[in-house]
Coordinates of C-alpha atoms (C1' of nucleotides) in Angstrom, one line a residue:
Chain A
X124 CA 0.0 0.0 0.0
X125 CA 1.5 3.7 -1.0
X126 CA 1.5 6.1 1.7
X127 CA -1.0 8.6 1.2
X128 CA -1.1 11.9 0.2
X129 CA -1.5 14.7 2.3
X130 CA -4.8 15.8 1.1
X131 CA -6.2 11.8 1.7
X132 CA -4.8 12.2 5.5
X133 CA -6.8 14.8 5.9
X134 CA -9.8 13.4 4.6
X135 CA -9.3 10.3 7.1
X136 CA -9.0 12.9 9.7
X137 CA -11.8 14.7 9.2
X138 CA -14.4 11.0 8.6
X139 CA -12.6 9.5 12.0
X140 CA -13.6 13.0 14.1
X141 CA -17.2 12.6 12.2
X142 CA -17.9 9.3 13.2
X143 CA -17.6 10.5 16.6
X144 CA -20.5 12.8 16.0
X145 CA -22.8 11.3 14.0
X146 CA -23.9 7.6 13.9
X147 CA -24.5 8.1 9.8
X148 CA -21.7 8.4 7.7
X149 CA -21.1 12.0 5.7
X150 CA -21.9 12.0 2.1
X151 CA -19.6 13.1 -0.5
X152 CA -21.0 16.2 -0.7
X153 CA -20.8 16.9 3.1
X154 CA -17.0 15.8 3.1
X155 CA -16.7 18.6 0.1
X156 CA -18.3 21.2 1.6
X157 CA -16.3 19.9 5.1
X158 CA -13.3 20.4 3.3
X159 CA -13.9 23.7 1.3
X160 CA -14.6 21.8 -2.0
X161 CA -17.0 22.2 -4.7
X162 CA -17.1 19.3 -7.0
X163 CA -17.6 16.0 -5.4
X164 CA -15.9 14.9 -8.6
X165 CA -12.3 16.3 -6.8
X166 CA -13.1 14.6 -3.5
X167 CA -13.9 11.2 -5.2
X168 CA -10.4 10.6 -6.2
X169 CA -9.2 10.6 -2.9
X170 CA -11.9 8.9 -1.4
X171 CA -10.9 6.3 -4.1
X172 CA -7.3 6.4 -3.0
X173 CA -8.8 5.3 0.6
X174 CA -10.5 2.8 -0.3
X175 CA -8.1 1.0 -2.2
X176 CA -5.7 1.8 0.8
X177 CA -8.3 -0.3 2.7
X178 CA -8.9 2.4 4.9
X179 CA -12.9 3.3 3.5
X180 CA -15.8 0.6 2.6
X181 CA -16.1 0.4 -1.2
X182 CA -19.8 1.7 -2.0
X183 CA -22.7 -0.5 -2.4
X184 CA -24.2 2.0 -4.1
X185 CA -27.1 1.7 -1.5
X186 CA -25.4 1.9 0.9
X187 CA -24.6 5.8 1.3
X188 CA -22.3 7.6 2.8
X189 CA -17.9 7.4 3.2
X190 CA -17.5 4.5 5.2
X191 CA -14.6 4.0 7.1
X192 CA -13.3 0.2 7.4
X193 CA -12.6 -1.4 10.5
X194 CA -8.8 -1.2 9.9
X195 CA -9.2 2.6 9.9
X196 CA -10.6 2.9 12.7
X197 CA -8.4 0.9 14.5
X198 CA -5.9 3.1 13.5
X199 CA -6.4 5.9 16.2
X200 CA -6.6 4.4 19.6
X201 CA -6.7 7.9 21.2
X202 CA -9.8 9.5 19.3
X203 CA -12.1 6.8 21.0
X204 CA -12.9 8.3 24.0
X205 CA -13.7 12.2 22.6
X206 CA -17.2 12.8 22.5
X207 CA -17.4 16.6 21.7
X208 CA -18.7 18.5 24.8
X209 CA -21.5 20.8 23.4
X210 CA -20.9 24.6 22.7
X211 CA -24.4 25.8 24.4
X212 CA -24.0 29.8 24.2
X213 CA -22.9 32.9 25.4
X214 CA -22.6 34.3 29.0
X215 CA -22.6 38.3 29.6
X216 CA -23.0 39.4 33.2
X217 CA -26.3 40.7 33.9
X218 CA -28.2 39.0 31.2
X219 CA -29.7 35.4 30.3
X220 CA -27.6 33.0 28.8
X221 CA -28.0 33.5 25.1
X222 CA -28.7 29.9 23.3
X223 CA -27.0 29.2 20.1
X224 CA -29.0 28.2 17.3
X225 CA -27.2 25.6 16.4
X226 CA -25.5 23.8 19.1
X227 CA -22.0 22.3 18.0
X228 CA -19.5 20.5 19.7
X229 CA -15.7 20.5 20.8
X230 CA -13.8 17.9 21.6
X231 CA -12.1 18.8 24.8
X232 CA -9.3 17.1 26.7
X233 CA -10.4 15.6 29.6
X234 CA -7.9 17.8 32.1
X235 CA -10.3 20.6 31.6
X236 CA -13.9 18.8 32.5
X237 CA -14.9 16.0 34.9
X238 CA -16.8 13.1 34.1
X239 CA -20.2 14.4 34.6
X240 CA -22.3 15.9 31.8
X241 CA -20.8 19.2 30.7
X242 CA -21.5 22.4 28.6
X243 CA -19.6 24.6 26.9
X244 CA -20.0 28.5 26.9
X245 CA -18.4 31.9 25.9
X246 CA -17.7 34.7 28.0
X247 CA -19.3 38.2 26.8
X248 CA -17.4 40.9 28.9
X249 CA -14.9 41.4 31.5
X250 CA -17.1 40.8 34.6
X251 CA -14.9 37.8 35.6
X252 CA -11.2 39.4 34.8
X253 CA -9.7 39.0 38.1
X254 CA -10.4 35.5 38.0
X255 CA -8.4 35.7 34.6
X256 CA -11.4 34.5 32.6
X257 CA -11.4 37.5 29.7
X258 CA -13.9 37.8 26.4
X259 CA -14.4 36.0 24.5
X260 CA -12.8 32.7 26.6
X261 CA -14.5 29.1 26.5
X262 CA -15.8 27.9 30.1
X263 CA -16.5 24.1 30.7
X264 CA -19.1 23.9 32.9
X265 CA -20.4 20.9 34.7
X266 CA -23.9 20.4 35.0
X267 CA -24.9 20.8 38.5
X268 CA -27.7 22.6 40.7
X269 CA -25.8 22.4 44.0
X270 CA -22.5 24.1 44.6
X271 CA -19.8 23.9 47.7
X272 CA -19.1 27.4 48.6
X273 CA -16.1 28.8 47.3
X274 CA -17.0 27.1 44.2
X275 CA -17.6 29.4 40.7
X276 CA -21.4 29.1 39.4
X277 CA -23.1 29.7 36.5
X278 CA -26.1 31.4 38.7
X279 CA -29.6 32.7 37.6
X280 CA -31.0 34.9 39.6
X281 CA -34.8 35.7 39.3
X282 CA -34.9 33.1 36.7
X283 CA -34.2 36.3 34.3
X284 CA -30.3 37.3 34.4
X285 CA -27.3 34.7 34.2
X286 CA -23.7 35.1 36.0
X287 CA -20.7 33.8 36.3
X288 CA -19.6 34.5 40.0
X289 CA -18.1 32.7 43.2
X290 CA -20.8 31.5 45.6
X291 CA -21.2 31.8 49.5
X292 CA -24.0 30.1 50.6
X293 CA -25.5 30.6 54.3
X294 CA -28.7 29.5 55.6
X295 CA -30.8 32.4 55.0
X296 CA -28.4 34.4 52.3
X297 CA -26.8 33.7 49.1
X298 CA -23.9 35.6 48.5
X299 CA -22.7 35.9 44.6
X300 CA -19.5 37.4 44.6
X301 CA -17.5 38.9 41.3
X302 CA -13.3 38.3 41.2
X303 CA -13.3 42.0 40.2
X304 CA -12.9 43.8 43.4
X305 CA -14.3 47.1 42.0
X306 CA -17.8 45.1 42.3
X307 CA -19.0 44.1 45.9
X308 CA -20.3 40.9 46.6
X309 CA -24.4 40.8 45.3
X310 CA -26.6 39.2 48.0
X311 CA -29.9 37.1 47.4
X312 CA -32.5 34.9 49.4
X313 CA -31.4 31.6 48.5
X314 CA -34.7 31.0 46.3
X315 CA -33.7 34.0 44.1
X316 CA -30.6 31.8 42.9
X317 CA -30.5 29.0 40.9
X318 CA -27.2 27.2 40.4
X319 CA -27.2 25.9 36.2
X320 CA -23.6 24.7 36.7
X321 CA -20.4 24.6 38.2
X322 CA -17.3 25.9 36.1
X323 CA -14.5 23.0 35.9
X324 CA -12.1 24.7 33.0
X325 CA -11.6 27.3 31.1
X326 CA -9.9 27.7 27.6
X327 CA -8.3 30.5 25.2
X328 CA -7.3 31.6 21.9
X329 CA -4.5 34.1 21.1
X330 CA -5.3 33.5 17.5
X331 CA -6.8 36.3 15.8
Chain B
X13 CA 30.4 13.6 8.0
X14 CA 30.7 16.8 8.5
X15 CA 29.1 18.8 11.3
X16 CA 26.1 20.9 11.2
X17 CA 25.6 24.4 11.5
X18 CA 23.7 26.4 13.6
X19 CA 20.8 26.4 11.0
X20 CA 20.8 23.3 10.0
X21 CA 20.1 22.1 13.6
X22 CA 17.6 24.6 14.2
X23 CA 15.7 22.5 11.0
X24 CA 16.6 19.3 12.5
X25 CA 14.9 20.3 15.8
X26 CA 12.3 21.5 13.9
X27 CA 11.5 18.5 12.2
X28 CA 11.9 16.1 15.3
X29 CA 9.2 18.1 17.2
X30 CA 7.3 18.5 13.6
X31 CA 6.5 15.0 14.5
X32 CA 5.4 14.4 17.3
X33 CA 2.0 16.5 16.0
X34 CA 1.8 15.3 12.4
X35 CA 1.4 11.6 10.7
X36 CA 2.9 13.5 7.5
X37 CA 6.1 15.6 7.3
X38 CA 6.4 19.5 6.3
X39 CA 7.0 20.7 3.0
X40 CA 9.5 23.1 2.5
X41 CA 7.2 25.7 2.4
X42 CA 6.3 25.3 5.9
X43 CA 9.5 24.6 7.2
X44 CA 10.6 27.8 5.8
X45 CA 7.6 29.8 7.8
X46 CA 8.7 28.2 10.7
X47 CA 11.8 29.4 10.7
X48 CA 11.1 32.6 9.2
X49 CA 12.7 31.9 5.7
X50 CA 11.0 33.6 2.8
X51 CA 12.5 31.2 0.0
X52 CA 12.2 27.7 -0.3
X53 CA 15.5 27.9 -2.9
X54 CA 17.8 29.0 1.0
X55 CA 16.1 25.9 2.8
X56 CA 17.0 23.9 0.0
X57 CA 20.3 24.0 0.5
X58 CA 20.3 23.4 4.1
X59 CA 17.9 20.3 3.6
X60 CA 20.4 18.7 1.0
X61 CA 23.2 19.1 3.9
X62 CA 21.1 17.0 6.2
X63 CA 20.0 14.7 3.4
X64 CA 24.1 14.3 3.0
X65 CA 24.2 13.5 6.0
X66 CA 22.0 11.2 6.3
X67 CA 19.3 13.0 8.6
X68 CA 16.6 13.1 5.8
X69 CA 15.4 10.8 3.8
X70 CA 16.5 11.8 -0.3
X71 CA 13.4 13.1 -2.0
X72 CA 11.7 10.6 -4.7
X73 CA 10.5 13.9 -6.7
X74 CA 7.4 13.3 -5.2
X75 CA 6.0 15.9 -2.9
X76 CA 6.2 14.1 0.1
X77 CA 8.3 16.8 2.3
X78 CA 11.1 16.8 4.0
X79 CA 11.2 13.5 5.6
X80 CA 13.8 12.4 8.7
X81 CA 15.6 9.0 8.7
X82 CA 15.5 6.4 11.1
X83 CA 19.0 7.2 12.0
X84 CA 17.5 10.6 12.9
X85 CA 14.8 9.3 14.7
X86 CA 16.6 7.8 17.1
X87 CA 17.9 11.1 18.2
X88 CA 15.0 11.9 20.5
X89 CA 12.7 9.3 22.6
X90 CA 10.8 7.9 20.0
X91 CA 7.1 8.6 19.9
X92 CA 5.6 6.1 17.3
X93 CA 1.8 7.0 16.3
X94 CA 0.7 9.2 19.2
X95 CA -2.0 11.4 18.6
X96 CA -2.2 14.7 20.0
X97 CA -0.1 17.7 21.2
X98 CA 3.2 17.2 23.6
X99 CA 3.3 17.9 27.0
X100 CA 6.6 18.4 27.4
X101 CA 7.3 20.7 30.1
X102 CA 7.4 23.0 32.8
X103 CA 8.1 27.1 32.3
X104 CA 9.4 29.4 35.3
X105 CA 10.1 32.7 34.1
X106 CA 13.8 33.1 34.9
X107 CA 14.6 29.9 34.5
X108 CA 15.0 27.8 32.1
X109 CA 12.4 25.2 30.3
X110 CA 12.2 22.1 32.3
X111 CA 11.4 19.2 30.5
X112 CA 9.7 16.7 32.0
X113 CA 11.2 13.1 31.8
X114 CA 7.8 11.2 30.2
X115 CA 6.3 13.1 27.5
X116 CA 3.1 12.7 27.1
X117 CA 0.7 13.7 24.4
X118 CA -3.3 15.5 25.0
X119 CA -5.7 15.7 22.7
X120 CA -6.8 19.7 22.9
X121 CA -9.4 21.1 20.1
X122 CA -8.6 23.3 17.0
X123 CA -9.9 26.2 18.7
X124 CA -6.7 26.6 20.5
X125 CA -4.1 25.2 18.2
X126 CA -3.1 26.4 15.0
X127 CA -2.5 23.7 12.2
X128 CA 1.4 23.9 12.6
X129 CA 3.6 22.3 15.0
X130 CA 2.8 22.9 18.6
X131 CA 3.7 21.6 21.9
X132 CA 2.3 22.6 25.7
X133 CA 4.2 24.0 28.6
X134 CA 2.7 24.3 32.1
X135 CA 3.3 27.6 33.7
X136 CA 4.9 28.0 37.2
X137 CA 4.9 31.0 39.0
X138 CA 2.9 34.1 38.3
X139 CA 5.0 36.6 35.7
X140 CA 1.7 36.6 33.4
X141 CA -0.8 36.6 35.8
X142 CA -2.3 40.2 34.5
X143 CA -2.6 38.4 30.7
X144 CA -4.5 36.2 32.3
X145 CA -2.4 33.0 32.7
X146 CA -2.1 31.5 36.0
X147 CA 0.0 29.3 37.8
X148 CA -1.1 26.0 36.6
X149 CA -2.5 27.2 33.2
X150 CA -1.5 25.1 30.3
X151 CA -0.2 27.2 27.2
X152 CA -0.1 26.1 23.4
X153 CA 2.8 27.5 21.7
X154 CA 3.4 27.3 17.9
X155 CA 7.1 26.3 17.7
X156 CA 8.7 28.9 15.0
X157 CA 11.8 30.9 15.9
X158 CA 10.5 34.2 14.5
X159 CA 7.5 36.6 15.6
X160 CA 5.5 39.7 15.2
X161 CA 6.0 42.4 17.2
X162 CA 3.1 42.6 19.7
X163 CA 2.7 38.3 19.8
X164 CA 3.7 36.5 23.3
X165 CA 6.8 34.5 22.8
X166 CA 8.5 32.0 24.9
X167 CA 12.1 33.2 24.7
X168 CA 15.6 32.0 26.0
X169 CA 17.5 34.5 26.9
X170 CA 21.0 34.3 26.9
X171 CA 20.8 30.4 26.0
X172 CA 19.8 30.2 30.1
X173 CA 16.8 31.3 30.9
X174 CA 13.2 31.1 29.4
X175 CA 10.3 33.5 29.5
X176 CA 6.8 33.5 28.4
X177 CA 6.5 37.5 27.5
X178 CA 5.2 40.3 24.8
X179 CA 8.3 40.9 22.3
X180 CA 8.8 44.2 20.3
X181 CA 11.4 43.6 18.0
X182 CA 14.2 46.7 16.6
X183 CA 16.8 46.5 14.2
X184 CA 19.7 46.8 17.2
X185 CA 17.3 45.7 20.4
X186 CA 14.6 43.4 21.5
X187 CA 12.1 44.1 24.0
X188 CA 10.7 41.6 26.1
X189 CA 7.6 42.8 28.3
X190 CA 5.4 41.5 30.8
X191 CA 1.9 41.9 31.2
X192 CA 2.4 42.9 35.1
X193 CA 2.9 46.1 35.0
X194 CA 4.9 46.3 38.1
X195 CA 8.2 44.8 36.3
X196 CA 9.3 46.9 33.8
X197 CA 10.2 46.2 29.7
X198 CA 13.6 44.3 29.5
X199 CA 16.5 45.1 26.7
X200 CA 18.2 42.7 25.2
X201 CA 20.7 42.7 21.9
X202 CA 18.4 40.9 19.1
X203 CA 20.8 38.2 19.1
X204 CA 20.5 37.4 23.2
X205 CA 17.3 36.4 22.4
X206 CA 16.1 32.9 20.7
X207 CA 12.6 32.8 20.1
X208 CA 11.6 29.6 20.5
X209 CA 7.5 29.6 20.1
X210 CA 4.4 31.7 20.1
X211 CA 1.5 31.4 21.9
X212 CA -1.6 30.7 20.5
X213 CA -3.9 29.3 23.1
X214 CA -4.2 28.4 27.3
X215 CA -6.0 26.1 29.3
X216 CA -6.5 26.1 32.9
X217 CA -8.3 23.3 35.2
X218 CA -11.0 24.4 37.8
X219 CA -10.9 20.7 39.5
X220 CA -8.6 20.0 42.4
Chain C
dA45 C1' 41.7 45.8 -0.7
dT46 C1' 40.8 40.9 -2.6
dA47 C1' 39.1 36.5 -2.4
dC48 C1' 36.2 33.4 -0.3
dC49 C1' 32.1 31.5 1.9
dA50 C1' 27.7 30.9 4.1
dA51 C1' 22.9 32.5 3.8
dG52 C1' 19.1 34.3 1.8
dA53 C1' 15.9 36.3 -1.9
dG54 C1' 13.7 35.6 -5.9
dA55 C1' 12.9 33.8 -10.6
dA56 C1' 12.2 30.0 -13.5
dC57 C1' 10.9 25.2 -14.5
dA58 C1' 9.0 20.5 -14.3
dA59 C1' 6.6 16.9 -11.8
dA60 C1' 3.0 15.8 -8.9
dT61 C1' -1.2 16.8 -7.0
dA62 C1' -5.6 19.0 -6.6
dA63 C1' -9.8 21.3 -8.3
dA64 C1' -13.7 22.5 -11.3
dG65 C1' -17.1 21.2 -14.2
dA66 C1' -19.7 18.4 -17.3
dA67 C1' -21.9 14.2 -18.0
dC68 C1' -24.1 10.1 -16.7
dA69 C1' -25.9 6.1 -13.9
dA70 C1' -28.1 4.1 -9.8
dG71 C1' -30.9 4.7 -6.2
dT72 C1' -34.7 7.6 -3.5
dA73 C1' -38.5 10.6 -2.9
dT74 C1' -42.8 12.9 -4.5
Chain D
dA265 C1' -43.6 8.9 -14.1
dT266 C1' -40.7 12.8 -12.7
dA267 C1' -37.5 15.2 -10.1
dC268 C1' -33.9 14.9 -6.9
dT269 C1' -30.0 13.1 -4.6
dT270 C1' -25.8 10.6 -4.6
dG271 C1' -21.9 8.2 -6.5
dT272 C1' -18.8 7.6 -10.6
dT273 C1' -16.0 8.8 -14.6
dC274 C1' -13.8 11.9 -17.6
dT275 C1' -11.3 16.1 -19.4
dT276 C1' -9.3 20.4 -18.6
dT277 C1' -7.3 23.8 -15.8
dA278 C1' -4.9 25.5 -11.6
dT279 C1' -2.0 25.1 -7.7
dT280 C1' 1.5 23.2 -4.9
dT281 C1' 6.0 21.4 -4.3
dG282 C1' 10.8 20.3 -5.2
dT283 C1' 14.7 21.7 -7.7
dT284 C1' 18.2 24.6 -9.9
dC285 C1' 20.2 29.2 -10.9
dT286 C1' 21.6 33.7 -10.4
dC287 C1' 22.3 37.7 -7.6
dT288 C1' 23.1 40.1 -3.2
dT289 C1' 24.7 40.7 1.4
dG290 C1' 27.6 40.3 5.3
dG291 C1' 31.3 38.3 7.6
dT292 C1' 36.2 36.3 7.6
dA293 C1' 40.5 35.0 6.2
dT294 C1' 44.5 36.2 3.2

DNA sequence: ATACCAAGAGAACAAATAAAGAACAAGTAT
DNA sequence: ATACTTGTTCTTTATTTGTTCTCTTGGTAT
């Protein structure tokens, strides 16, 4: 078997971190479209290389869809266990969490989330920049209504404005307090505040 | 065989880290942007010297890039099929990098990547704690040896000591500048300086 | 100064690879 | 049946990549 070109790597890529996504495999007009083509024509060659590589099912015809082969998918051991965490919204301090239209999802390393179900969402503002969480940061937040104090919360608070803030909870009191010490801790009857989550990691591009 | 120069082992350490992130090797095109060349016809010559010396594998006219022996492999640990980007160390400002004895590889998402060679240091101490990166944080750095002015570099000083700081770059000095403001921009003649990466993205873990 | 050498920029070229688009066939949906 | 989607094949055109040359610069030895 010839080594593949760089272009049919990159197709493998892209249909091994699909099948982690989706239980039906992309068409050949998905993979184009994927991969910033326009002709499925271009795309078929490689797909052709792959298959006679071993690496993609040959087409039943009825069968639709870029399948990979067994082989292939032995081939990257350390994929497996990366289900994407979902990419939920936006957080500004003050106001609801704005909902994405279209939810997608990132495939995180597991040093920034626990176990537990969690979401992703991106900071809006500079509310949390003593706790060097900037704009326009990812959070990884595990989906939780009960908090330890001392703990940082996604918090909504009248059921109308979500927050990202440390949390002090007494009997009688909820404190939600901002890492920016400008701001003064915020306090609430414990009914006011509902805990949607409890942020485990945090993540950042310097790429413009 | 003769030895190698300066440049040539800049490439060859450029190569041996290229792949630990890729299943294919660079082209010349990229090897050049890495290391800050703006003509593949200079590389050329440097890549024939370490293809003389057995270092890369002689080109088969195809476009397959610039491919190291197994002689060359053998140079560093070897790393085999791993997936992911390498952990490989621990950065102090003032001190230099400490690599860590086991590298061992994450899987972190696009977002905070670019698609050139990167590796992840963990950050000790608090130097860039007003950019936003703790002690603790993980940083992605895209290993090239040149920079903009303006872009965060981790640079070794004097061939001793590493730093993770803004760089503003003159003909006859090079500025290297924390984000605390308490310490103040440092001098240094252009060629005290090596830069040996640029950051492009951070992570930082919430869980104890 | 003169000669020499390492490095780099840029132009030019050929081979390999990739892309677009047209055309058509096999299945699917209405 | 008819239209639509999806996979396949083909030809033509464009882009990428490796290679070789020439020219320039800056440093170093003679």
């Amino acid at each position: 078997m010839r080594d593949l070109t760089r272009k049919q790597q990159n197709i493998l890529e892209f249909l091994l971190t699909h099948q982690n996504n989706f239980t039906y495999p992309p068409t050949l007009d998905e993979v184009c479209s994927a991969l910033g083509l326009s002709s499925r024509g271009s795309l078929h060659k490689h797909v052709k290389a792959l298959i006679e590589a071993g690496l993609v099912e040959p087409s039943e015809r009825k069968q639709k869809g870029v399948r990979l082969t067994e082989k292939a998918r032995q081939l990257v051991p350390s994929v497996g266990e990366t289900v994407g965490t979902p990419f939920v919204g936006y957080i500004a301090a003050g106001k609801p969490i704005e909902a994405v239209t279209q939810v997608s999802y990132i495939a995180i390393p597991e040093q920034i989330k626990t176990d537990k179900s969690c979401y992703i969402l991106q900071i809006k503002g500079d509310s949390m920049i003593e706790e060097g969480i900037f704009d326009g940061d990812w959070v990884i937040i595990e989906q939780r209504s009960v908090a330890r104090n001392g703990e940082i919360v996604v918090a909504l608070i009248d059921k109308a404005e979500a927050t990202l803030k440390f949390i002090e909870q007494y009997p009688h009191e909820t404190l939600l307090i901002p890492a920016n010490s400008n701001m003064s801790a915020m306090k609430f009857k414990p009914e006011q505040v509902e805990i949607q989550g409890v942020l485990v990691g945090q993540m950042r591009s310097y790429i413009k």
